[in-house]
mmCIF file of C-alpha atoms in Angstrom:
data_model
loop_
_atom_site.group_PDB
_atom_site.id
_atom_site.type_symbol
_atom_site.label_atom_id
_atom_site.label_comp_id
_atom_site.label_asym_id
_atom_site.label_seq_id
_atom_site.Cartn_x
_atom_site.Cartn_y
_atom_site.Cartn_z
ATOM 1 C CA MET A 113 -16.715 3.444 8.148
ATOM 2 C CA ASN A 114 -18.094 3.806 4.751
ATOM 3 C CA LEU A 115 -16.554 3.397 1.248
ATOM 4 C CA GLU A 116 -15.855 7.146 0.854
ATOM 5 C CA THR A 117 -13.786 7.498 4.081
ATOM 6 C CA VAL A 118 -11.524 4.512 2.958
ATOM 7 C CA LEU A 119 -11.159 5.869 -0.556
ATOM 8 C CA ILE A 120 -10.433 9.571 1.186
ATOM 9 C CA LEU A 121 -7.746 7.661 3.310
ATOM 10 C CA SER A 122 -6.315 6.008 0.730
ATOM 11 C CA GLY A 123 -5.793 9.395 -1.352
ATOM 12 C CA ILE A 124 -4.342 11.043 1.784
ATOM 13 C CA ILE A 125 -1.752 8.246 2.119
ATOM 14 C CA PHE A 126 -1.073 8.145 -1.718
ATOM 15 C CA THR A 127 -0.571 12.078 -1.748
ATOM 16 C CA ILE A 128 1.714 11.879 1.297
ATOM 17 C CA GLY A 129 3.982 9.042 -0.496
ATOM 18 C CA LEU A 130 3.838 11.038 -3.598
ATOM 19 C CA TYR A 131 4.854 14.099 -2.072
ATOM 20 C CA GLY A 132 7.781 12.293 0.166
ATOM 21 C CA SER A 133 8.935 10.655 -3.057
ATOM 22 C CA LEU A 134 9.237 14.046 -5.269
ATOM 23 C CA THR A 135 11.137 15.953 -2.451
ATOM 24 C CA LYS A 136 13.320 13.516 -0.763
ATOM 25 C CA LYS A 137 17.299 13.320 -1.424
ATOM 26 C CA ASN A 138 18.015 10.282 0.222
ATOM 27 C CA SER A 139 16.942 7.083 -2.132
ATOM 28 C CA ILE A 140 16.008 4.538 0.945
ATOM 29 C CA VAL A 141 13.301 7.375 1.825
ATOM 30 C CA VAL A 142 12.025 7.312 -1.759
ATOM 31 C CA VAL A 143 11.911 3.541 -1.542
ATOM 32 C CA MET A 144 9.804 4.018 1.570
ATOM 33 C CA CYS A 145 7.345 6.415 -0.049
ATOM 34 C CA LEU A 146 6.682 4.195 -2.903
ATOM 35 C CA GLU A 147 5.949 1.586 -0.517
ATOM 36 C CA LEU A 148 3.288 3.681 0.972
ATOM 37 C CA MET A 149 1.772 4.624 -2.479
ATOM 38 C CA PHE A 150 1.450 0.790 -3.068
ATOM 39 C CA ASN A 151 -0.083 0.372 0.280
ATOM 40 C CA ALA A 152 -2.450 3.364 -0.406
ATOM 41 C CA VAL A 153 -3.694 1.502 -3.731
ATOM 42 C CA ALA A 154 -4.075 -1.561 -1.814
ATOM 43 C CA ILE A 155 -6.392 0.103 0.901
ATOM 44 C CA ALA A 156 -8.388 1.445 -1.946
ATOM 45 C CA VAL A 157 -8.992 -2.040 -3.595
ATOM 46 C CA ILE A 158 -9.829 -3.520 -0.041
ATOM 47 C CA GLY A 159 -12.378 -0.874 0.653
ATOM 48 C CA PHE A 160 -13.918 -1.616 -2.805
ATOM 49 C CA SER A 161 -14.171 -5.273 -2.296
ATOM 50 C CA ARG A 162 -15.779 -4.988 1.053
ATOM 51 C CA PHE A 163 -18.484 -2.154 0.329
ATOM 52 C CA ARG A 164 -19.084 -1.947 -3.212
ATOM 53 C CA PRO A 165 -20.444 -5.277 -5.229
ATOM 54 C CA PRO A 166 -19.220 -5.621 -8.655
ATOM 55 C CA GLN A 167 -22.114 -4.973 -11.196
ATOM 56 C CA VAL A 168 -22.827 -8.639 -11.582
ATOM 57 C CA LEU A 169 -24.036 -8.897 -8.140
ATOM 58 C CA VAL A 170 -26.535 -5.742 -8.066
ATOM 59 C CA ASP A 171 -27.856 -6.931 -11.247
ATOM 60 C CA SER A 172 -28.405 -10.526 -10.828
ATOM 61 C CA ASP A 173 -27.647 -11.338 -7.069
ATOM 62 C CA VAL A 174 -24.894 -13.835 -8.069
ATOM 63 C CA LEU A 175 -23.073 -14.575 -4.841
ATOM 64 C CA SER A 176 -19.719 -16.342 -6.217
ATOM 65 C CA PRO A 177 -16.407 -15.460 -4.565
ATOM 66 C CA LEU A 178 -14.936 -14.123 -7.984
ATOM 67 C CA ASN A 179 -17.560 -11.583 -7.375
ATOM 68 C CA VAL A 180 -16.888 -10.929 -3.840
ATOM 69 C CA LEU A 181 -13.020 -11.446 -3.334
ATOM 70 C CA SER A 182 -11.618 -9.673 -6.764
ATOM 71 C CA GLY A 183 -10.643 -6.826 -4.706
ATOM 72 C CA HIS A 184 -8.479 -9.264 -2.280
ATOM 73 C CA MET A 185 -6.865 -11.097 -5.447
ATOM 74 C CA MET A 186 -5.797 -7.599 -6.499
ATOM 75 C CA ALA A 187 -4.367 -6.646 -3.207
ATOM 76 C CA VAL A 188 -2.383 -9.894 -3.066
ATOM 77 C CA PHE A 189 -0.589 -9.197 -6.655
ATOM 78 C CA VAL A 190 -0.152 -5.875 -5.500
ATOM 79 C CA ILE A 191 1.679 -6.710 -2.324
ATOM 80 C CA ALA A 192 3.678 -9.472 -4.418
ATOM 81 C CA ILE A 193 4.917 -6.536 -6.692
ATOM 82 C CA GLY A 194 5.718 -4.406 -4.014
ATOM 83 C CA ALA A 195 8.152 -7.088 -2.658
ATOM 84 C CA ALA A 196 9.732 -7.403 -5.784
ATOM 85 C CA GLU A 197 10.019 -3.686 -6.291
ATOM 86 C CA VAL A 198 11.945 -3.227 -3.063
ATOM 87 C CA ALA A 199 14.284 -6.205 -3.517
ATOM 88 C CA LEU A 200 15.318 -4.666 -6.994
ATOM 89 C CA ALA A 201 15.352 -0.982 -5.438
ATOM 90 C CA LEU A 202 17.917 -1.964 -2.737
ATOM 91 C CA ALA A 203 19.763 -3.897 -5.266
ATOM 92 C CA LEU A 204 19.977 -0.238 -7.132
ATOM 93 C CA ILE A 205 21.012 1.541 -4.229
ATOM 94 C CA ILE A 206 23.690 -0.831 -3.451
ATOM 95 C CA SER A 207 24.976 -0.687 -6.700
ATOM 96 C CA ILE A 208 24.522 3.248 -6.869
ATOM 97 C CA TYR A 209 26.636 3.039 -3.736
ATOM 98 C CA LYS A 210 29.815 1.233 -5.271
ATOM 99 C CA ILE A 211 29.826 3.737 -8.072
ATOM 100 C CA LYS A 212 29.195 7.050 -6.584
ATOM 101 C CA GLY A 213 29.934 6.425 -3.013
ATOM 102 C CA ASN A 214 27.121 7.866 -1.540
ATOM 103 C CA ILE A 215 23.115 7.326 -2.435
ATOM 104 C CA GLU A 216 21.987 10.731 -2.519
ATOM 105 C CA LEU A 217 19.587 11.279 -5.948
ATOM 106 C CA THR A 218 20.669 14.642 -6.431
ATOM 107 C CA GLY A 219 23.976 13.503 -7.232
ATOM 108 C CA LEU A 220 22.766 11.031 -10.073
ATOM 109 C CA ASN A 221 23.256 13.785 -12.919
ATOM 110 C CA ASN A 222 26.157 11.796 -15.073
ATOM 111 C CA LEU A 223 23.956 11.931 -18.159
ATOM 112 C CA LYS A 224 23.302 15.809 -17.979
ATOM 113 C CA ASN A 225 26.449 17.383 -19.716
ATOM 114 C CA MET B 275 -33.610 3.922 18.565
ATOM 115 C CA VAL B 276 -31.795 6.494 20.418
ATOM 116 C CA PHE B 277 -28.571 5.364 19.881
ATOM 117 C CA ALA B 278 -29.077 4.364 16.582
ATOM 118 C CA ASP B 279 -26.966 7.242 15.065
ATOM 119 C CA LEU B 280 -24.056 6.859 17.536
ATOM 120 C CA PRO B 281 -20.498 5.637 16.137
ATOM 121 C CA THR B 282 -20.238 1.675 17.034
ATOM 122 C CA LEU B 283 -16.754 0.220 18.219
ATOM 123 C CA VAL B 284 -15.452 -0.442 14.695
ATOM 124 C CA ASP B 285 -16.140 3.153 13.523
ATOM 125 C CA ILE B 286 -14.397 4.413 16.356
ATOM 126 C CA VAL B 287 -11.466 1.895 16.116
ATOM 127 C CA PHE B 288 -11.152 2.669 12.404
ATOM 128 C CA TRP B 289 -11.013 6.614 13.118
ATOM 129 C CA ILE B 290 -8.449 6.027 15.439
ATOM 130 C CA ILE B 291 -6.232 3.616 13.177
ATOM 131 C CA ALA B 292 -6.976 6.101 10.272
ATOM 132 C CA LEU B 293 -5.232 8.786 12.203
ATOM 133 C CA PHE B 294 -2.611 6.575 13.311
ATOM 134 C CA THR B 295 -1.572 5.544 9.665
ATOM 135 C CA VAL B 296 -1.708 9.087 8.484
ATOM 136 C CA CYS B 297 0.355 10.382 11.398
ATOM 137 C CA GLY B 298 2.675 8.027 10.882
ATOM 138 C CA SER B 299 2.918 8.382 7.026
ATOM 139 C CA VAL B 300 3.835 12.305 7.637
ATOM 140 C CA ALA B 301 6.264 11.449 10.000
ATOM 141 C CA ILE B 302 8.158 9.019 7.699
ATOM 142 C CA ILE B 303 8.887 12.026 5.546
ATOM 143 C CA SER B 304 9.411 14.821 8.298
ATOM 144 C CA VAL B 305 11.915 12.989 10.667
ATOM 145 C CA ASN B 306 15.536 13.823 10.567
ATOM 146 C CA ASN B 307 16.909 10.151 11.077
ATOM 147 C CA VAL B 308 16.335 7.579 8.201
ATOM 148 C CA PHE B 309 16.746 4.670 10.770
ATOM 149 C CA LYS B 310 13.600 6.128 12.469
ATOM 150 C CA SER B 311 11.575 6.646 9.844
ATOM 151 C CA ALA B 312 12.482 2.889 8.904
ATOM 152 C CA VAL B 313 10.886 2.108 12.207
ATOM 153 C CA LEU B 314 8.013 4.500 11.597
ATOM 154 C CA LEU B 315 7.526 2.607 7.858
ATOM 155 C CA ALA B 316 7.062 -0.771 9.967
ATOM 156 C CA LEU B 317 4.480 0.814 12.563
ATOM 157 C CA THR B 318 2.490 2.194 9.478
ATOM 158 C CA MET B 319 2.436 -0.788 7.961
ATOM 159 C CA VAL B 320 1.197 -2.776 10.995
ATOM 160 C CA SER B 321 -1.631 -0.144 11.178
ATOM 161 C CA VAL B 322 -2.339 -0.571 7.485
ATOM 162 C CA ALA B 323 -2.769 -4.301 8.519
ATOM 163 C CA ILE B 324 -5.242 -3.581 11.271
ATOM 164 C CA LEU B 325 -7.184 -1.505 8.680
ATOM 165 C CA TYR B 326 -7.262 -4.726 6.581
ATOM 166 C CA PHE B 327 -8.705 -6.484 9.677
ATOM 167 C CA LEU B 328 -11.265 -3.855 10.049
ATOM 168 C CA LEU B 329 -12.345 -4.331 6.369
ATOM 169 C CA SER B 330 -12.820 -8.033 6.830
ATOM 170 C CA ALA B 331 -10.043 -9.175 4.605
ATOM 171 C CA ASP B 332 -8.064 -11.265 7.296
ATOM 172 C CA PHE B 333 -5.712 -13.157 4.844
ATOM 173 C CA ILE B 334 -4.482 -9.812 3.478
ATOM 174 C CA GLY B 335 -3.917 -8.424 7.052
ATOM 175 C CA VAL B 336 -1.730 -11.359 7.908
ATOM 176 C CA ILE B 337 0.051 -11.445 4.168
ATOM 177 C CA GLN B 338 0.685 -7.452 5.088
ATOM 178 C CA ILE B 339 2.170 -8.156 8.327
ATOM 179 C CA LEU B 340 4.572 -11.352 7.166
ATOM 180 C CA VAL B 341 5.617 -9.147 3.842
ATOM 181 C CA TYR B 342 5.682 -5.488 4.828
ATOM 182 C CA VAL B 343 6.760 -5.800 8.703
ATOM 183 C CA GLY B 344 8.752 -8.828 8.129
ATOM 184 C CA ALA B 345 10.808 -8.494 5.171
ATOM 185 C CA VAL B 346 10.371 -5.031 3.558
ATOM 186 C CA SER B 347 11.038 -3.122 6.759
ATOM 187 C CA VAL B 348 13.955 -5.459 7.730
ATOM 188 C CA LEU B 349 15.592 -5.020 4.080
ATOM 189 C CA ILE B 350 15.182 -1.361 4.461
ATOM 190 C CA ALA B 351 16.856 -1.231 7.721
ATOM 191 C CA PHE B 352 19.662 -3.527 6.450
ATOM 192 C CA ALA B 353 20.111 -0.277 3.635
ATOM 193 C CA VAL B 354 20.258 2.005 6.313
ATOM 194 C CA MET B 355 23.656 1.004 6.969
ATOM 195 C CA LEU B 356 24.686 2.698 3.593
ATOM 196 C CA VAL B 357 24.061 6.008 4.780
ATOM 197 C CA LYS B 358 26.605 8.349 5.928
ATOM 198 C CA ASP B 359 25.174 10.632 8.609
ATOM 199 C CA VAL B 360 22.405 9.032 9.808
ATOM 200 C CA PRO B 361 20.885 11.652 12.124
ATOM 201 C CA ARG B 362 20.950 14.271 9.272
ATOM 202 C CA SER B 363 19.962 12.152 6.581
ATOM 203 C CA ASN B 364 16.377 12.558 5.890
ATOM 204 C CA SER B 365 17.094 15.914 3.782
ATOM 205 C CA ALA B 366 14.987 17.107 1.031
ATOM 206 C CA ASN B 367 15.953 18.396 -2.129
ATOM 207 C CA ASN B 368 15.190 21.968 -3.580
ATOM 208 C CA LEU B 369 11.840 20.939 -4.973
ATOM 209 C CA ILE B 370 10.383 20.898 -1.680
ATOM 210 C CA ASN B 371 8.173 24.254 -1.996
ATOM 211 C CA LEU B 372 7.359 23.267 -5.673
ATOM 212 C CA SER B 373 6.308 19.740 -5.017
ATOM 213 C CA ILE B 374 3.325 20.862 -2.729
ATOM 214 C CA ILE B 375 1.724 22.289 -5.917
ATOM 215 C CA PRO B 376 1.082 18.771 -7.779
ATOM 216 C CA SER B 377 0.611 16.744 -4.570
ATOM 217 C CA THR B 378 -2.597 19.342 -3.285
ATOM 218 C CA ILE B 379 -3.629 19.256 -7.229
ATOM 219 C CA PHE B 380 -3.658 15.341 -6.997
ATOM 220 C CA LEU B 381 -5.463 15.261 -3.669
ATOM 221 C CA VAL B 382 -8.181 17.739 -4.804
ATOM 222 C CA ILE B 383 -8.996 15.782 -7.832
ATOM 223 C CA ILE B 384 -8.998 12.536 -5.812
ATOM 224 C CA ALA B 385 -11.259 14.052 -3.596
ATOM 225 C CA PHE B 386 -13.836 15.626 -6.041
ATOM 226 C CA ALA B 387 -13.898 12.381 -8.083
ATOM 227 C CA ILE B 388 -14.758 10.425 -4.599
ATOM 228 C CA GLY B 389 -17.496 13.297 -3.680
ATOM 229 C CA ALA B 390 -19.030 13.342 -7.285
ATOM 230 C CA GLU B 391 -19.764 9.501 -7.885
ATOM 231 C CA ASN B 392 -22.654 8.040 -6.230
ATOM 232 C CA TRP B 393 -21.399 4.858 -4.928
ATOM 233 C CA ILE B 394 -23.905 1.710 -4.552
ATOM 234 C CA THR B 395 -22.489 -0.174 -1.439
ATOM 235 C CA LYS B 396 -23.287 -3.279 -0.391
ATOM 236 C CA THR B 397 -26.016 -1.858 2.387
ATOM 237 C CA THR B 398 -28.367 -1.347 -0.846
ATOM 238 C CA ILE B 399 -28.781 -4.970 -1.380
ATOM 239 C CA ASN B 400 -30.005 -7.703 0.819
ATOM 240 C CA TYR B 401 -27.363 -9.589 2.734
ATOM 241 C CA GLU B 402 -27.775 -13.114 2.134
ATOM 242 C CA GLU B 403 -26.086 -15.901 4.314
ATOM 243 C CA PRO B 404 -23.390 -17.175 1.580
ATOM 244 C CA LEU B 405 -22.215 -13.701 1.240
ATOM 245 C CA ASN B 406 -21.879 -13.373 4.613
ATOM 246 C CA GLU B 407 -19.918 -16.427 4.898
ATOM 247 C CA ILE B 408 -17.602 -15.535 2.234
ATOM 248 C CA VAL B 409 -16.882 -12.239 3.418
ATOM 249 C CA VAL B 410 -16.173 -13.537 7.015
ATOM 250 C CA SER B 411 -13.775 -16.233 6.095
ATOM 251 C CA ASN B 412 -12.385 -15.947 2.991
ATOM 252 C CA VAL B 413 -8.872 -17.840 3.338
ATOM 253 C CA SER B 414 -9.928 -21.139 1.539
ATOM 254 C CA TRP B 415 -11.892 -19.115 -1.243
ATOM 255 C CA ILE B 416 -8.600 -17.208 -1.843
ATOM 256 C CA GLY B 417 -6.626 -20.042 -2.292
ATOM 257 C CA GLU B 418 -9.375 -21.747 -4.729
ATOM 258 C CA LEU B 419 -9.511 -18.483 -6.935
ATOM 259 C CA LEU B 420 -5.827 -18.316 -6.989
ATOM 260 C CA ILE B 421 -5.344 -21.714 -8.845
ATOM 261 C CA ARG B 422 -8.329 -21.548 -10.819
ATOM 262 C CA GLU B 423 -9.952 -17.976 -12.015
ATOM 263 C CA TYR B 424 -6.430 -16.316 -11.419
ATOM 264 C CA PHE B 425 -4.053 -19.104 -12.216
ATOM 265 C CA ILE B 426 -2.333 -17.151 -15.008
ATOM 266 C CA SER B 427 -1.702 -14.259 -12.819
ATOM 267 C CA PHE B 428 -0.332 -16.206 -10.255
ATOM 268 C CA GLN B 429 2.151 -17.810 -12.488
ATOM 269 C CA ILE B 430 3.288 -14.163 -13.640
ATOM 270 C CA ALA B 431 3.707 -13.193 -10.062
ATOM 271 C CA GLY B 432 5.767 -15.540 -9.714
ATOM 272 C CA LEU B 433 7.841 -15.093 -12.632
ATOM 273 C CA ILE B 434 8.094 -11.419 -11.804
ATOM 274 C CA LEU B 435 9.396 -12.562 -8.224
ATOM 275 C CA LEU B 436 12.080 -14.922 -9.944
ATOM 276 C CA ALA B 437 12.922 -11.814 -12.369
ATOM 277 C CA ALA B 438 13.248 -9.753 -9.707
ATOM 278 C CA LEU B 439 15.413 -12.356 -7.669
ATOM 279 C CA ILE B 440 18.003 -12.718 -11.039
ATOM 280 C CA GLY B 441 17.879 -9.224 -11.590
ATOM 281 C CA ALA B 442 19.120 -8.429 -8.262
ATOM 282 C CA LEU B 443 21.722 -11.031 -8.234
ATOM 283 C CA ALA B 444 22.894 -9.952 -11.586
ATOM 284 C CA LEU B 445 22.857 -6.135 -10.334
ATOM 285 C CA LEU B 446 25.168 -6.731 -7.590
ATOM 286 C CA ARG B 447 27.328 -9.643 -9.261
ATOM 287 C CA ARG B 448 31.292 -8.867 -8.795
ATOM 288 C CA GLU B 449 32.715 -8.493 -12.160
ATOM 289 C CA GLY B 450 35.629 -10.552 -13.393
#
């Protein structure tokens, strides 16, 4: 377990989420894949926070929690934004269902013609 | 030491959990049933939380279980009610072959960027006792940082959550 393996794992999960959100027809699965991408980013920042000190820490050996835990703060905000996003996305899915009668994204081409 | 380059227990658990996470992510987009993929999303979030515990981020792991497994998965399982044909509902659109190209390009670029950088990790500097203290127990430090250095961001995150709440209510408001 070192920084490179954590970052590669994060990149693989992000790629799976990207592929799923590009190819899926069902909007609920697209929301799930967006959550996977959020989690990949959170894994990356936690890995940085665990293994790589900020440059300040390398230069001057200043050991403050602001230096060590800044990745944790980033992950907290990523999780908060992910929760807000899924609430809004499900509200959008329900309103699409009210208008169209199903929730498939391939039918949403009203602006095309 | 003869045993110096054997993998430690943390390494073995990390590889198992990493394999589990990747397999769960692949299974989310490859099963046919949307409800099964919602359950698999909850399992994948639990394994991501175990990854956070392994990376000594205990508070983030607990928050991950609370928010993702407790709230997001339940909301998504609630939205599965809107699907008409649940056992064959996870079908793909006509971009299924074309989308391999940007995904592969993205993964290759990420891998080359990670491999090209010479990462300075914490093993190159000396561990001091305060650093270990911070890394081992970080809940109180996170609370202190949230209300001191990151206070504005904390308030803005609260505002975003409030805006999402009001926006969801406004989208679903019954007309008239």
